[in-house]
XYZ file of C-alpha atoms in Angstrom:
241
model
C 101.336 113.483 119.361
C 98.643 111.009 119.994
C 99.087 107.679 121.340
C 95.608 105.167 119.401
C 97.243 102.470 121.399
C 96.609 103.658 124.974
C 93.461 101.618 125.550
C 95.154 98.374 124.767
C 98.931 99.042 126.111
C 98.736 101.357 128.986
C 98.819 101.167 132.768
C 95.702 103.654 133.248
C 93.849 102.058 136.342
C 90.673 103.275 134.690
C 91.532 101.195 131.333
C 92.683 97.818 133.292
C 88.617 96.708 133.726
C 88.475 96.795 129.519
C 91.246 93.862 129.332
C 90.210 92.459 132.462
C 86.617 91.259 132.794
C 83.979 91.000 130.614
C 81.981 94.300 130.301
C 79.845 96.944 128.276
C 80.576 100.863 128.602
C 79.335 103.463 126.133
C 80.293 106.682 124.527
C 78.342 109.740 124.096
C 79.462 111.131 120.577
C 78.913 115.182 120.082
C 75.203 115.934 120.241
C 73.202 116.500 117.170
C 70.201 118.120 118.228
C 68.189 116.866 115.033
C 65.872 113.956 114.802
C 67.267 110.676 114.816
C 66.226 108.909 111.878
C 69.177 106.158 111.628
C 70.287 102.598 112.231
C 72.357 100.239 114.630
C 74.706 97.698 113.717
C 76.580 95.213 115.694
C 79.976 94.649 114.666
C 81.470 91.442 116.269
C 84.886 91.491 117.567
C 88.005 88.617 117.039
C 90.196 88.570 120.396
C 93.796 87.750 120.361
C 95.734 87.198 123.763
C 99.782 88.137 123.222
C 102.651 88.510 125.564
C 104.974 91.624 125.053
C 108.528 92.034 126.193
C 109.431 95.327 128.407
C 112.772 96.383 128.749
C 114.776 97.990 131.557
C 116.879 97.071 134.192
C 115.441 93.663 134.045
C 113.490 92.413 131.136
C 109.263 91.967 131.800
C 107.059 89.524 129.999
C 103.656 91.131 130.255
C 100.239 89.159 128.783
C 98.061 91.331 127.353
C 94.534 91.145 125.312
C 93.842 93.205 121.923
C 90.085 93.064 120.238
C 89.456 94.413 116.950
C 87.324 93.753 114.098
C 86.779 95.257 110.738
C 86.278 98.766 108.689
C 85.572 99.209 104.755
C 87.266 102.196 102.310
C 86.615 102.669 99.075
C 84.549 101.986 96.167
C 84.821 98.967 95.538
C 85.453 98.066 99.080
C 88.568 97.056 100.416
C 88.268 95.470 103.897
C 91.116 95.611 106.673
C 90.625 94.396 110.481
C 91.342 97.224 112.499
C 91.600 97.991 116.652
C 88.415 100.227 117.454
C 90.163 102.385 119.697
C 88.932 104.868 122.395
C 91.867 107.001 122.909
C 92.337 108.766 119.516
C 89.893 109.994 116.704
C 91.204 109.027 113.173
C 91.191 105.948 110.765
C 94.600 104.827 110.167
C 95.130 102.234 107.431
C 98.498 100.938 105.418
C 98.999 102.341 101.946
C 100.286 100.506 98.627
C 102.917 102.956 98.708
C 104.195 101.996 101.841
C 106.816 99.092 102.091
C 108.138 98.770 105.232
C 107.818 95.353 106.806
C 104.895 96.339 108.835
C 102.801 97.174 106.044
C 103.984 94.432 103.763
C 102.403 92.337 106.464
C 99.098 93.613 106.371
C 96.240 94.902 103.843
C 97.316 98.076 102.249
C 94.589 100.421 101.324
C 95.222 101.174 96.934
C 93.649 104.535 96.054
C 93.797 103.830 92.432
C 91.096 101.034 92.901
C 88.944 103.028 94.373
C 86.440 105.399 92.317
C 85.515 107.611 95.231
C 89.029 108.305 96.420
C 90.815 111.579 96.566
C 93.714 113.585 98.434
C 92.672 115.881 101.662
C 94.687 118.440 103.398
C 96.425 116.803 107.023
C 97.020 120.916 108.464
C 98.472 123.721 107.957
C 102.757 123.707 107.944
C 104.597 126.713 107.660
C 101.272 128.762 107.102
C 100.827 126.414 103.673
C 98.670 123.405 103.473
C 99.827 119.920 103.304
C 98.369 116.683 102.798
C 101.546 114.645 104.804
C 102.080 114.060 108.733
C 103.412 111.455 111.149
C 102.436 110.172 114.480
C 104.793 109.476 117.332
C 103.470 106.367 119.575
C 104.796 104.900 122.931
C 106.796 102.628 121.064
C 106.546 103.346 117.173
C 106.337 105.938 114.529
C 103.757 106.059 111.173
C 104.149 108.710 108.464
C 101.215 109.031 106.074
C 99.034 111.285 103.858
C 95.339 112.019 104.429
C 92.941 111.091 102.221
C 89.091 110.581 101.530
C 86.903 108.501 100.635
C 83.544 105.975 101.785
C 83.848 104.389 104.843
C 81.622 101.796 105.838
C 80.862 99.875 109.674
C 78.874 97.293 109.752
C 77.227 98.453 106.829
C 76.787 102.070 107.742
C 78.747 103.722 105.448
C 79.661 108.158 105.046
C 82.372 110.106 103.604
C 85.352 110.608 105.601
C 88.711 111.732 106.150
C 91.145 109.498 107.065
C 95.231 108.316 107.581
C 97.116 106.422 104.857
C 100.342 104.945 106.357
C 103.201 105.631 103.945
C 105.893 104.059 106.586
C 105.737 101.958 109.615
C 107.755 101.668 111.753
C 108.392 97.533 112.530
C 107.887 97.560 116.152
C 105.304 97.151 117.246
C 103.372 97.176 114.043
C 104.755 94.229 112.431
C 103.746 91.968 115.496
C 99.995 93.275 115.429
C 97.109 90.937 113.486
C 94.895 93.779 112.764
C 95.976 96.254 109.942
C 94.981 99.509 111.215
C 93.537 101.830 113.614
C 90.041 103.349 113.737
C 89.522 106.258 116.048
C 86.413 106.340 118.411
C 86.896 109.154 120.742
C 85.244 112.596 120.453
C 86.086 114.613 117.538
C 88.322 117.023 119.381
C 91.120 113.947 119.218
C 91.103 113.580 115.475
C 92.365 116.020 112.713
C 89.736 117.412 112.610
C 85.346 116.709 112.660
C 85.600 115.283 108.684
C 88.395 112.802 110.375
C 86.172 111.607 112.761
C 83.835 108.713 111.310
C 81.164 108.713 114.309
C 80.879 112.409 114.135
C 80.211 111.873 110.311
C 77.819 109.030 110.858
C 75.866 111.253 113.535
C 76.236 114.682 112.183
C 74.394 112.637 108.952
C 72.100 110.940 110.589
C 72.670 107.494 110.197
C 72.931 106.427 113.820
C 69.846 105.660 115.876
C 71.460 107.512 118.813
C 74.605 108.852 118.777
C 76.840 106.726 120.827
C 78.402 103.446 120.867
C 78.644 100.632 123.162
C 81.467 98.037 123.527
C 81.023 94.383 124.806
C 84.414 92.760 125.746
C 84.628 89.574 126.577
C 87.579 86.857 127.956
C 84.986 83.348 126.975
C 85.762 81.420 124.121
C 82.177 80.694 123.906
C 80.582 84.331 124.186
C 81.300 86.903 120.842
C 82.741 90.331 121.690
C 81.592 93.412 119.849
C 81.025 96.902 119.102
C 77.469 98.034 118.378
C 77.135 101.328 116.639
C 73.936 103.521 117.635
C 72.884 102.086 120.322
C 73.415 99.873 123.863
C 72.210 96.287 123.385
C 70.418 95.660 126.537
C 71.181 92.276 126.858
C 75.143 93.141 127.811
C 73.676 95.523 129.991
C 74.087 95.393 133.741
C 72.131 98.480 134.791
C 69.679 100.820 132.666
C 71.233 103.666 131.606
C 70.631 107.262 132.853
């Protein structure tokens, strides 16, 4: 059980700075030990504000802030906004074979349009390999079948693994603006290192360095985003060690 949504939903006193100031913080991605010979890209960021109802003995309106921006699959490209999301490793995306209300609401990745697509293996069940799985959130369920295929970030683009959603359930996923999910954290959260699209990126070279850094911020007038490869000094409050 994973839970992508942790960064955004959760109590964590470490995560509250991320939906509560402005601020940059950066990853270090498994170490390649090679020469870097790559790029950095800038991805920019949308922000919605939303309030969410909590249940119990009395009911809780709680305001909360969700930033997310957008990954390409397949050849051609299909394009779905997506939450870049710390606390989990793999690309999650709705399928055209799911219909549940939550993906009917949002892009749906189609494998048939896409010449580079192709079925992967999710694990091993009963000692046999299968290509199906399904996640358990805080407050929501998606079943799906891996798959592979191109994936492209701000125009950085590798082969991956990643999660087709075959079934959604409708909350919270049919109240959310961005279609998917797309992993961040080390590899050893994802299915495995071919689900993980920043180890691909770095384990292939195509990052300048291989991290990321995150710029949130709560002005209208001031663009969030994620840069890929590298810090952008500019967001910077200190140098880094």
């Amino acid at each position: 059980t994973t839970h992508p949504f942790r960064i955004f939903f959760d109590t964590e006193p470490a995560m509250q700075f991320i939906l509560l100031v402005s601020s940059a913080f950066w990853v270090l991605i498994d170490r390649i030990s090679a020469e870097r010979l790559g790029d950095a890209v800038t991805v920019p960021l949308s922000r919605r504000i939303f309030t969410e109802e909590i249940s119990g003995t009395t009911t809780e309106k709680k305001h909360k802030m969700a930033y997310y921006g957008e990954v390409i699959v397949g050849t051609p490209p299909q394009r779905f906004t997506v939450v870049y999301d710390t606390g989990s490793g793999n690309l999650i995306v709705p399928g055209s074979e799911c219909h549940s209300m939550a993906c009917l609401k949002h892009a749906r990745f189609r494998a048939g349009k896409s010449n580079t697509s192709r079925s992967s293996v999710c694990g091993m069940y009963g000692g046999r390999p299968s290509n199906r799985m399904q996640i358990h959130f805080g407050t929501g369920t998606i079943s799906g079948k891996c798959m592979a295929d191109e994936i492209c970030v701000g125009g950085l683009c590798t082969g991956a693994h990643f999660i087709e959603a075959t079934e959604e359930s409708s909350s919270p996923f049919s109240s959310f603006r961005f279609d998917g999910i797309m992993g961040l954290s080390l590899s050893a959260l994802a299915r495995s290192k071919d689900f993980s699209i920043m180890h691909q990126l770095s384990s292939r070279h195509s990052l300048k360095q291989p991290i990321f850094s995150v710029f949130l911020s709560s002005q209208e007038d001031e663009t969030s985003e994620v840069t890929f490869g590298d810090a952008v000094d500019e967001h910077m409050a200190s140098e880094l060690f």
